[in-house]
Amino acid sequence: MENMGTEISGADIQHTTGLSSGTLYPILLRLEQAGWLSSRWEQVNPAEVGRPRRRFYLITPTGLAKSSEVFDMFAEGAPA
Amino acid sequence: MITTIIVGLIIALLTEETLGWMPHFAKWLIRQNAKRVPTHLIDRCEEEWLAHLDQIPGRVSKLLFSIDSYRASFKISHEHFAPNVSYWVPFFLRIIDFSYAFVFLIMSLPILILVSFLLIIKNSKEPLLTRQLRVGKNNKNFELIKFRTDSSRIGYLIRKFGLNELPQIFNVLKGELSFVGPSPETPERIRRIEQVVPDYSKRHFVRPGLTGWAQIKHPYGSSIKNVKERLFYDLCYVKNLSPLLNLMIILVTFRAVLMRKGSKPSSSDS
């Protein structure tokens, strides 16, 4: 949650969460399709920097609201 | 002493080569896996994953990442459709298909040769095989191989026993066709059906097959109602893909063929 409001790449998220890529990328796509995350390409020319562009993710207001709901739920204990 | 040094050198060389090629292999693997996701996401996944690969320092970690991208692409491609299929099932089914096709090819080799021989003496001017365009897995077209038969007596007999369908075993070996799966249809037919049934291409998540759940459950009729019913069975099959289900479908097909009342062993009834 310390990354809230900043854009981070899939590699950073993997580094923080420790999820394997086979788990991480399907989740990221799903969250994006549900509107919890937005993403955009890194603003560089791949030919100039000599590597592919990274994709940056940003949490949306919807995602923020939903995630705090989830965190609250964990704080109270899951509803019976 | 000399031998030890030579062997040591060779091992060192091989290790060096392998380590050197590993990142290239990892990139190749990611490109292959990215092709498996839905078409509109292919470019994005490829670039995003390659960028991620670039940020991984170790060679072995790079390799592991690229292998894991298989799992990612599998999950993404099945997301909206068959989330319960675990990623190794299609892999396993392909291995089974290949082995059985191989054994079957060897067993039917005498018949294949005999039929080819009969057809060649009958008519040596025309090519022995015909190729018919069909829609395969992930909506990719492939050519269904059959023996070319004419309206002669031999041609009639060969068709009557379905021997003209035998070369399709090569389609199975090539991985274009499976023993069990939705029936392979022509691109035109698919286009026509899709205008009325937009979800129709969802059945192309798996390889088409010689026999299938829809073919044994609801083999006849080409009205839209029948097509929809068959699609329902096809989608049931895709969602519950498993080696056991395949075995059951094959047994039911055999029973139907033996009792001469059910589906034809091949579904290419056009």
mmCIF file of C-alpha atoms in Angstrom:
data_model
loop_
_atom_site.group_PDB
_atom_site.id
_atom_site.type_symbol
_atom_site.label_atom_id
_atom_site.label_comp_id
_atom_site.label_asym_id
_atom_site.label_seq_id
_atom_site.Cartn_x
_atom_site.Cartn_y
_atom_site.Cartn_z
ATOM 1 C CA MET A 1 0.000 0.000 0.000
ATOM 2 C CA GLU A 2 3.013 2.334 0.340
ATOM 3 C CA ASN A 3 2.992 2.561 -3.447
ATOM 4 C CA MET A 4 -0.459 4.124 -3.549
ATOM 5 C CA GLY A 5 -0.676 6.930 -6.097
ATOM 6 C CA THR A 6 2.558 5.986 -7.813
ATOM 7 C CA GLU A 7 2.840 4.037 -11.009
ATOM 8 C CA ILE A 8 4.640 0.723 -10.749
ATOM 9 C CA SER A 9 5.611 -1.932 -13.264
ATOM 10 C CA GLY A 10 4.773 -5.634 -13.158
ATOM 11 C CA ALA A 11 8.353 -6.413 -12.163
ATOM 12 C CA ASP A 12 8.116 -4.032 -9.155
ATOM 13 C CA ILE A 13 4.825 -5.583 -8.090
ATOM 14 C CA GLN A 14 6.337 -9.036 -8.333
ATOM 15 C CA HIS A 15 9.308 -7.869 -6.273
ATOM 16 C CA THR A 16 6.996 -6.527 -3.542
ATOM 17 C CA THR A 17 4.418 -9.303 -3.497
ATOM 18 C CA GLY A 18 6.646 -12.274 -4.269
ATOM 19 C CA LEU A 19 3.974 -13.683 -6.612
ATOM 20 C CA SER A 20 5.163 -15.726 -9.593
ATOM 21 C CA SER A 21 4.511 -14.226 -13.020
ATOM 22 C CA GLY A 22 2.090 -17.020 -13.886
ATOM 23 C CA THR A 23 -0.107 -15.817 -11.037
ATOM 24 C CA LEU A 24 0.588 -12.093 -11.200
ATOM 25 C CA TYR A 25 -0.155 -11.170 -14.820
ATOM 26 C CA PRO A 26 -3.559 -12.850 -15.067
ATOM 27 C CA ILE A 27 -4.552 -11.025 -11.850
ATOM 28 C CA LEU A 28 -3.304 -7.655 -13.121
ATOM 29 C CA LEU A 29 -5.280 -8.051 -16.353
ATOM 30 C CA ARG A 30 -8.373 -9.074 -14.462
ATOM 31 C CA LEU A 31 -8.127 -6.115 -12.050
ATOM 32 C CA GLU A 32 -7.632 -3.788 -14.995
ATOM 33 C CA GLN A 33 -10.658 -5.184 -16.836
ATOM 34 C CA ALA A 34 -12.705 -4.756 -13.651
ATOM 35 C CA GLY A 35 -11.579 -1.110 -13.488
ATOM 36 C CA TRP A 36 -9.562 -1.383 -10.266
ATOM 37 C CA LEU A 37 -6.292 -0.641 -12.047
ATOM 38 C CA SER A 38 -5.321 1.432 -15.037
ATOM 39 C CA SER A 39 -2.147 0.974 -17.030
ATOM 40 C CA ARG A 40 -0.088 2.751 -19.664
ATOM 41 C CA TRP A 41 3.149 2.207 -21.559
ATOM 42 C CA GLU A 42 6.392 3.748 -20.368
ATOM 43 C CA GLN A 43 7.047 6.941 -22.353
ATOM 44 C CA VAL A 44 10.276 5.871 -24.030
ATOM 45 C CA ASN A 45 11.246 4.858 -27.519
ATOM 46 C CA PRO A 46 12.258 1.165 -27.369
ATOM 47 C CA ALA A 47 14.705 1.691 -30.236
ATOM 48 C CA GLU A 48 16.537 4.453 -28.345
ATOM 49 C CA VAL A 49 16.772 2.783 -24.941
ATOM 50 C CA GLY A 50 17.451 -0.628 -26.499
ATOM 51 C CA ARG A 51 14.866 -2.533 -24.479
ATOM 52 C CA PRO A 52 11.100 -3.143 -24.582
ATOM 53 C CA ARG A 53 8.797 -0.600 -22.910
ATOM 54 C CA ARG A 54 7.576 -1.321 -19.397
ATOM 55 C CA ARG A 55 3.922 -1.228 -18.566
ATOM 56 C CA PHE A 56 3.015 0.877 -15.519
ATOM 57 C CA TYR A 57 0.013 0.234 -13.315
ATOM 58 C CA LEU A 58 -1.884 2.787 -11.262
ATOM 59 C CA ILE A 59 -4.686 2.100 -8.829
ATOM 60 C CA THR A 60 -7.965 3.823 -9.815
ATOM 61 C CA PRO A 61 -10.389 5.556 -7.396
ATOM 62 C CA THR A 62 -12.689 2.514 -7.757
ATOM 63 C CA GLY A 63 -9.802 0.207 -6.998
ATOM 64 C CA LEU A 64 -8.817 2.304 -3.991
ATOM 65 C CA ALA A 65 -12.361 2.215 -2.601
ATOM 66 C CA LYS A 66 -12.696 -1.512 -3.233
ATOM 67 C CA SER A 67 -9.313 -2.315 -1.748
ATOM 68 C CA SER A 68 -10.037 -0.338 1.422
ATOM 69 C CA GLU A 69 -13.313 -2.265 1.693
ATOM 70 C CA VAL A 70 -11.338 -5.474 1.533
ATOM 71 C CA PHE A 71 -8.805 -4.223 4.086
ATOM 72 C CA ASP A 72 -11.613 -3.180 6.447
ATOM 73 C CA MET A 73 -13.121 -6.610 6.090
ATOM 74 C CA PHE A 74 -9.852 -8.191 7.132
ATOM 75 C CA ALA A 75 -9.518 -5.725 10.023
ATOM 76 C CA GLU A 76 -12.970 -6.644 11.387
ATOM 77 C CA GLY A 77 -12.612 -10.297 10.613
ATOM 78 C CA ALA A 78 -14.489 -11.813 7.716
ATOM 79 C CA PRO A 79 -18.291 -11.537 8.033
ATOM 80 C CA ALA A 80 -19.890 -14.816 9.040
ATOM 81 C CA MET B 1 44.933 -37.316 -17.602
ATOM 82 C CA ILE B 2 44.506 -35.921 -21.106
ATOM 83 C CA THR B 3 40.980 -37.345 -21.240
ATOM 84 C CA THR B 4 40.050 -35.595 -17.996
ATOM 85 C CA ILE B 5 41.275 -32.275 -19.327
ATOM 86 C CA ILE B 6 39.411 -32.714 -22.629
ATOM 87 C CA VAL B 7 36.184 -33.761 -20.912
ATOM 88 C CA GLY B 8 36.567 -30.852 -18.491
ATOM 89 C CA LEU B 9 37.062 -28.441 -21.379
ATOM 90 C CA ILE B 10 34.024 -29.779 -23.228
ATOM 91 C CA ILE B 11 31.853 -29.470 -20.125
ATOM 92 C CA ALA B 12 33.105 -25.936 -19.515
ATOM 93 C CA LEU B 13 32.392 -25.032 -23.131
ATOM 94 C CA LEU B 14 28.894 -26.531 -23.065
ATOM 95 C CA THR B 15 28.070 -24.748 -19.804
ATOM 96 C CA GLU B 16 29.306 -21.468 -21.214
ATOM 97 C CA GLU B 17 27.242 -21.950 -24.393
ATOM 98 C CA THR B 18 24.104 -22.947 -22.513
ATOM 99 C CA LEU B 19 24.364 -19.990 -20.151
ATOM 100 C CA GLY B 20 24.986 -17.666 -23.076
ATOM 101 C CA TRP B 21 21.966 -18.865 -25.025
ATOM 102 C CA MET B 22 19.651 -18.997 -22.035
ATOM 103 C CA PRO B 23 18.407 -15.367 -22.238
ATOM 104 C CA HIS B 24 17.708 -15.799 -25.970
ATOM 105 C CA PHE B 25 15.830 -18.990 -25.306
ATOM 106 C CA ALA B 26 13.862 -17.236 -22.560
ATOM 107 C CA LYS B 27 12.856 -14.465 -24.992
ATOM 108 C CA TRP B 28 11.815 -16.991 -27.588
ATOM 109 C CA LEU B 29 9.726 -18.866 -25.016
ATOM 110 C CA ILE B 30 7.968 -15.675 -23.930
ATOM 111 C CA ARG B 31 7.110 -14.816 -27.552
ATOM 112 C CA GLN B 32 5.678 -18.304 -28.074
ATOM 113 C CA ASN B 33 3.625 -18.129 -24.890
ATOM 114 C CA ALA B 34 2.368 -14.602 -25.572
ATOM 115 C CA LYS B 35 0.828 -15.913 -28.816
ATOM 116 C CA ARG B 36 -1.556 -18.034 -26.762
ATOM 117 C CA VAL B 37 -3.457 -15.143 -25.158
ATOM 118 C CA PRO B 38 -6.534 -13.592 -26.850
ATOM 119 C CA THR B 39 -5.512 -11.846 -30.081
ATOM 120 C CA HIS B 40 -6.026 -8.257 -28.877
ATOM 121 C CA LEU B 41 -3.657 -8.836 -25.930
ATOM 122 C CA ILE B 42 -0.801 -10.612 -27.740
ATOM 123 C CA ASP B 43 1.338 -7.538 -28.486
ATOM 124 C CA ARG B 44 0.820 -6.064 -25.048
ATOM 125 C CA CYS B 45 1.691 -9.275 -23.176
ATOM 126 C CA GLU B 46 4.737 -9.887 -25.331
ATOM 127 C CA GLU B 47 6.223 -6.429 -24.789
ATOM 128 C CA GLU B 48 5.278 -6.257 -21.115
ATOM 129 C CA TRP B 49 6.758 -9.662 -20.321
ATOM 130 C CA LEU B 50 9.908 -9.012 -22.352
ATOM 131 C CA ALA B 51 10.366 -5.754 -20.424
ATOM 132 C CA HIS B 52 9.924 -7.680 -17.188
ATOM 133 C CA LEU B 53 12.467 -10.250 -18.377
ATOM 134 C CA ASP B 54 14.873 -7.395 -19.022
ATOM 135 C CA GLN B 55 14.605 -6.334 -15.363
ATOM 136 C CA ILE B 56 15.491 -9.794 -14.044
ATOM 137 C CA PRO B 57 19.225 -10.045 -13.355
ATOM 138 C CA GLY B 58 20.005 -13.794 -13.204
ATOM 139 C CA ARG B 59 20.075 -16.080 -16.242
ATOM 140 C CA VAL B 60 18.374 -18.971 -14.481
ATOM 141 C CA SER B 61 15.733 -16.625 -13.054
ATOM 142 C CA LYS B 62 15.118 -15.344 -16.578
ATOM 143 C CA LEU B 63 14.578 -18.894 -17.748
ATOM 144 C CA LEU B 64 12.208 -19.694 -14.879
ATOM 145 C CA PHE B 65 10.253 -16.506 -15.585
ATOM 146 C CA SER B 66 9.845 -17.440 -19.241
ATOM 147 C CA ILE B 67 8.695 -20.951 -18.339
ATOM 148 C CA ASP B 68 6.144 -19.491 -15.931
ATOM 149 C CA SER B 69 4.794 -17.238 -18.691
ATOM 150 C CA TYR B 70 3.210 -20.415 -20.054
ATOM 151 C CA ARG B 71 1.019 -20.525 -16.963
ATOM 152 C CA ALA B 72 0.209 -16.817 -17.271
ATOM 153 C CA SER B 73 -0.823 -17.117 -20.923
ATOM 154 C CA PHE B 74 -2.898 -20.179 -20.177
ATOM 155 C CA LYS B 75 -4.800 -18.491 -17.384
ATOM 156 C CA ILE B 76 -5.358 -15.322 -19.425
ATOM 157 C CA SER B 77 -6.672 -17.233 -22.424
ATOM 158 C CA HIS B 78 -9.084 -19.271 -20.310
ATOM 159 C CA GLU B 79 -10.090 -16.402 -18.027
ATOM 160 C CA HIS B 80 -13.559 -15.748 -19.361
ATOM 161 C CA PHE B 81 -14.323 -19.211 -20.280
ATOM 162 C CA ALA B 82 -13.003 -22.271 -18.547
ATOM 163 C CA PRO B 83 -11.314 -21.054 -15.372
ATOM 164 C CA ASN B 84 -11.324 -24.536 -13.870
ATOM 165 C CA VAL B 85 -9.132 -26.187 -16.462
ATOM 166 C CA SER B 86 -5.685 -26.560 -15.003
ATOM 167 C CA TYR B 87 -2.919 -25.630 -17.378
ATOM 168 C CA TRP B 88 -1.308 -29.031 -17.772
ATOM 169 C CA VAL B 89 -4.483 -30.796 -19.020
ATOM 170 C CA PRO B 90 -4.262 -29.691 -22.702
ATOM 171 C CA PHE B 91 -0.546 -30.424 -22.598
ATOM 172 C CA PHE B 92 -1.200 -33.937 -21.319
ATOM 173 C CA LEU B 93 -4.005 -34.498 -23.849
ATOM 174 C CA ARG B 94 -1.703 -33.501 -26.695
ATOM 175 C CA ILE B 95 0.877 -36.066 -25.566
ATOM 176 C CA ILE B 96 -1.818 -38.774 -25.409
ATOM 177 C CA ASP B 97 -3.121 -37.776 -28.862
ATOM 178 C CA PHE B 98 0.323 -37.936 -30.374
ATOM 179 C CA SER B 99 1.198 -41.332 -28.906
ATOM 180 C CA TYR B 100 -2.101 -42.918 -29.913
ATOM 181 C CA ALA B 101 -1.917 -41.420 -33.399
ATOM 182 C CA PHE B 102 1.579 -42.796 -33.760
ATOM 183 C CA VAL B 103 0.540 -46.321 -32.729
ATOM 184 C CA PHE B 104 -2.589 -46.091 -34.875
ATOM 185 C CA LEU B 105 -0.546 -44.964 -37.879
ATOM 186 C CA ILE B 106 1.743 -47.972 -37.600
ATOM 187 C CA MET B 107 -1.217 -50.318 -37.193
ATOM 188 C CA SER B 108 -3.133 -48.884 -40.127
ATOM 189 C CA LEU B 109 -0.115 -48.565 -42.390
ATOM 190 C CA PRO B 110 -1.046 -51.719 -44.420
ATOM 191 C CA ILE B 111 -4.560 -50.337 -45.035
ATOM 192 C CA LEU B 112 -3.185 -46.912 -45.946
ATOM 193 C CA ILE B 113 -0.810 -48.478 -48.446
ATOM 194 C CA LEU B 114 -3.508 -50.782 -49.867
ATOM 195 C CA VAL B 115 -5.998 -47.924 -50.347
ATOM 196 C CA SER B 116 -3.344 -45.683 -51.919
ATOM 197 C CA PHE B 117 -2.401 -48.538 -54.233
ATOM 198 C CA LEU B 118 -6.035 -49.157 -55.301
ATOM 199 C CA LEU B 119 -6.632 -45.453 -55.894
ATOM 200 C CA ILE B 120 -3.450 -45.046 -57.896
ATOM 201 C CA ILE B 121 -4.237 -47.928 -60.265
ATOM 202 C CA LYS B 122 -7.774 -46.661 -60.649
ATOM 203 C CA ASN B 123 -6.793 -43.110 -61.485
ATOM 204 C CA SER B 124 -3.164 -42.123 -61.590
ATOM 205 C CA LYS B 125 -3.721 -38.706 -63.185
ATOM 206 C CA GLU B 126 -5.303 -36.960 -60.224
ATOM 207 C CA PRO B 127 -3.501 -36.392 -56.930
ATOM 208 C CA LEU B 128 -4.028 -39.090 -54.303
ATOM 209 C CA LEU B 129 -5.104 -36.741 -51.517
ATOM 210 C CA THR B 130 -7.510 -33.828 -51.229
ATOM 211 C CA ARG B 131 -7.044 -30.971 -48.817
ATOM 212 C CA GLN B 132 -10.068 -29.221 -47.363
ATOM 213 C CA LEU B 133 -9.868 -25.992 -45.400
ATOM 214 C CA ARG B 134 -11.157 -26.184 -41.816
ATOM 215 C CA VAL B 135 -11.072 -23.893 -38.792
ATOM 216 C CA GLY B 136 -8.825 -25.207 -36.000
ATOM 217 C CA LYS B 137 -7.734 -24.245 -32.514
ATOM 218 C CA ASN B 138 -7.669 -20.494 -31.826
ATOM 219 C CA ASN B 139 -9.497 -19.886 -35.126
ATOM 220 C CA LYS B 140 -6.435 -20.803 -37.162
ATOM 221 C CA ASN B 141 -7.213 -22.497 -40.466
ATOM 222 C CA PHE B 142 -5.698 -25.843 -41.370
ATOM 223 C CA GLU B 143 -6.082 -28.361 -44.185
ATOM 224 C CA LEU B 144 -7.941 -31.583 -43.528
ATOM 225 C CA ILE B 145 -6.304 -34.434 -45.459
ATOM 226 C CA LYS B 146 -8.427 -37.128 -47.104
ATOM 227 C CA PHE B 147 -8.074 -39.664 -49.887
ATOM 228 C CA ARG B 148 -9.536 -38.379 -53.135
ATOM 229 C CA THR B 149 -12.284 -40.782 -54.173
ATOM 230 C CA ASP B 150 -14.385 -40.679 -57.344
ATOM 231 C CA SER B 151 -17.773 -42.207 -58.093
ATOM 232 C CA SER B 152 -16.320 -45.564 -59.119
ATOM 233 C CA ARG B 153 -17.134 -48.775 -57.278
ATOM 234 C CA ILE B 154 -13.804 -48.733 -55.436
ATOM 235 C CA GLY B 155 -14.347 -45.078 -54.513
ATOM 236 C CA TYR B 156 -17.781 -45.910 -53.179
ATOM 237 C CA LEU B 157 -16.510 -48.808 -51.071
ATOM 238 C CA ILE B 158 -13.647 -46.750 -49.660
ATOM 239 C CA ARG B 159 -16.091 -44.033 -48.632
ATOM 240 C CA LYS B 160 -18.586 -46.530 -47.271
ATOM 241 C CA PHE B 161 -16.063 -47.831 -44.758
ATOM 242 C CA GLY B 162 -14.792 -44.321 -44.050
ATOM 243 C CA LEU B 163 -11.329 -45.257 -45.276
ATOM 244 C CA ASN B 164 -11.064 -41.958 -47.179
ATOM 245 C CA GLU B 165 -10.889 -40.274 -43.763
ATOM 246 C CA LEU B 166 -7.872 -42.299 -42.661
ATOM 247 C CA PRO B 167 -5.178 -39.763 -43.689
ATOM 248 C CA GLN B 168 -6.559 -37.428 -40.997
ATOM 249 C CA ILE B 169 -4.233 -39.325 -38.689
ATOM 250 C CA PHE B 170 -1.514 -37.049 -40.096
ATOM 251 C CA ASN B 171 -3.548 -34.025 -39.006
ATOM 252 C CA VAL B 172 -3.567 -35.496 -35.490
ATOM 253 C CA LEU B 173 0.192 -36.073 -35.554
ATOM 254 C CA LYS B 174 0.733 -32.485 -36.705
ATOM 255 C CA GLY B 175 -1.375 -31.246 -33.794
ATOM 256 C CA GLU B 176 -4.097 -29.672 -35.949
ATOM 257 C CA LEU B 177 -6.709 -32.224 -35.007
ATOM 258 C CA SER B 178 -7.406 -34.245 -31.891
ATOM 259 C CA PHE B 179 -9.209 -37.544 -31.453
ATOM 260 C CA VAL B 180 -11.846 -35.817 -29.363
ATOM 261 C CA GLY B 181 -13.059 -32.241 -29.838
ATOM 262 C CA PRO B 182 -15.670 -30.070 -31.555
ATOM 263 C CA SER B 183 -16.234 -30.990 -35.187
ATOM 264 C CA PRO B 184 -13.962 -29.236 -37.698
ATOM 265 C CA GLU B 185 -16.052 -26.840 -39.807
ATOM 266 C CA THR B 186 -15.279 -24.874 -42.949
ATOM 267 C CA PRO B 187 -14.448 -21.153 -42.587
ATOM 268 C CA GLU B 188 -17.519 -20.181 -44.658
ATOM 269 C CA ARG B 189 -19.843 -22.221 -42.484
ATOM 270 C CA ILE B 190 -18.365 -20.685 -39.327
ATOM 271 C CA ARG B 191 -18.788 -17.187 -40.794
ATOM 272 C CA ARG B 192 -22.417 -17.932 -41.619
ATOM 273 C CA ILE B 193 -23.163 -19.375 -38.183
ATOM 274 C CA GLU B 194 -21.374 -16.538 -36.358
ATOM 275 C CA GLN B 195 -23.785 -14.018 -37.872
ATOM 276 C CA VAL B 196 -26.581 -15.721 -35.961
ATOM 277 C CA VAL B 197 -24.681 -17.228 -33.013
ATOM 278 C CA PRO B 198 -21.965 -14.695 -32.044
ATOM 279 C CA ASP B 199 -20.407 -16.927 -29.361
ATOM 280 C CA TYR B 200 -19.797 -19.739 -31.798
ATOM 281 C CA SER B 201 -16.005 -19.372 -31.997
ATOM 282 C CA LYS B 202 -15.681 -20.055 -28.249
ATOM 283 C CA ARG B 203 -15.599 -23.721 -29.175
ATOM 284 C CA HIS B 204 -12.241 -23.085 -30.855
ATOM 285 C CA PHE B 205 -10.467 -22.914 -27.516
ATOM 286 C CA VAL B 206 -9.497 -26.540 -28.133
ATOM 287 C CA ARG B 207 -8.443 -28.544 -31.176
ATOM 288 C CA PRO B 208 -11.275 -29.900 -33.302
ATOM 289 C CA GLY B 209 -11.674 -33.652 -33.104
ATOM 290 C CA LEU B 210 -12.652 -36.726 -35.070
ATOM 291 C CA THR B 211 -15.431 -37.338 -32.591
ATOM 292 C CA GLY B 212 -16.796 -35.242 -29.742
ATOM 293 C CA TRP B 213 -19.396 -34.673 -27.073
ATOM 294 C CA ALA B 214 -21.697 -32.724 -29.421
ATOM 295 C CA GLN B 215 -21.296 -35.268 -32.210
ATOM 296 C CA ILE B 216 -22.444 -38.154 -30.010
ATOM 297 C CA LYS B 217 -25.094 -36.207 -28.094
ATOM 298 C CA HIS B 218 -26.734 -34.422 -30.983
ATOM 299 C CA PRO B 219 -25.315 -35.560 -34.275
ATOM 300 C CA TYR B 220 -27.878 -34.390 -36.814
ATOM 301 C CA GLY B 221 -29.509 -31.328 -38.267
ATOM 302 C CA SER B 222 -28.229 -28.039 -39.580
ATOM 303 C CA SER B 223 -30.999 -25.695 -38.442
ATOM 304 C CA ILE B 224 -29.962 -22.862 -36.125
ATOM 305 C CA LYS B 225 -31.674 -24.598 -33.224
ATOM 306 C CA ASN B 226 -29.613 -27.728 -33.820
ATOM 307 C CA VAL B 227 -26.427 -25.701 -34.231
ATOM 308 C CA LYS B 228 -27.072 -23.965 -30.907
ATOM 309 C CA GLU B 229 -27.728 -27.248 -29.160
ATOM 310 C CA ARG B 230 -24.507 -28.708 -30.542
ATOM 311 C CA LEU B 231 -22.646 -25.562 -29.464
ATOM 312 C CA PHE B 232 -23.974 -26.074 -25.943
ATOM 313 C CA TYR B 233 -22.494 -29.590 -25.871
ATOM 314 C CA ASP B 234 -19.227 -28.356 -27.405
ATOM 315 C CA LEU B 235 -18.882 -25.705 -24.695
ATOM 316 C CA CYS B 236 -19.734 -28.248 -21.989
ATOM 317 C CA TYR B 237 -16.890 -30.334 -23.335
ATOM 318 C CA VAL B 238 -14.415 -27.431 -23.371
ATOM 319 C CA LYS B 239 -15.275 -26.530 -19.783
ATOM 320 C CA ASN B 240 -14.861 -30.065 -18.530
ATOM 321 C CA LEU B 241 -11.840 -31.034 -20.569
ATOM 322 C CA SER B 242 -10.187 -34.122 -19.096
ATOM 323 C CA PRO B 243 -8.531 -37.355 -20.220
ATOM 324 C CA LEU B 244 -11.330 -39.375 -18.603
ATOM 325 C CA LEU B 245 -14.066 -37.489 -20.486
ATOM 326 C CA ASN B 246 -12.136 -38.078 -23.715
ATOM 327 C CA LEU B 247 -11.962 -41.787 -23.021
ATOM 328 C CA MET B 248 -15.687 -41.899 -22.338
ATOM 329 C CA ILE B 249 -16.493 -40.068 -25.580
ATOM 330 C CA ILE B 250 -14.284 -42.453 -27.545
ATOM 331 C CA LEU B 251 -16.020 -45.490 -25.998
ATOM 332 C CA VAL B 252 -19.476 -44.088 -26.734
ATOM 333 C CA THR B 253 -18.404 -43.361 -30.319
ATOM 334 C CA PHE B 254 -17.197 -46.925 -30.756
ATOM 335 C CA ARG B 255 -20.475 -48.248 -29.428
ATOM 336 C CA ALA B 256 -22.419 -45.960 -31.765
ATOM 337 C CA VAL B 257 -20.339 -47.009 -34.769
ATOM 338 C CA LEU B 258 -20.655 -50.693 -33.932
ATOM 339 C CA MET B 259 -24.394 -50.395 -33.501
ATOM 340 C CA ARG B 260 -24.574 -48.374 -36.734
ATOM 341 C CA LYS B 261 -26.998 -45.873 -35.398
ATOM 342 C CA GLY B 262 -25.019 -42.967 -34.044
ATOM 343 C CA SER B 263 -22.500 -40.518 -35.367
ATOM 344 C CA LYS B 264 -20.012 -41.213 -38.082
ATOM 345 C CA PRO B 265 -16.511 -41.597 -36.673
ATOM 346 C CA SER B 266 -15.544 -38.444 -38.525
ATOM 347 C CA SER B 267 -17.673 -35.384 -38.213
ATOM 348 C CA SER B 268 -16.826 -33.871 -41.580
ATOM 349 C CA ASP B 269 -20.333 -34.333 -42.855
ATOM 350 C CA SER B 270 -20.533 -31.578 -45.409
#
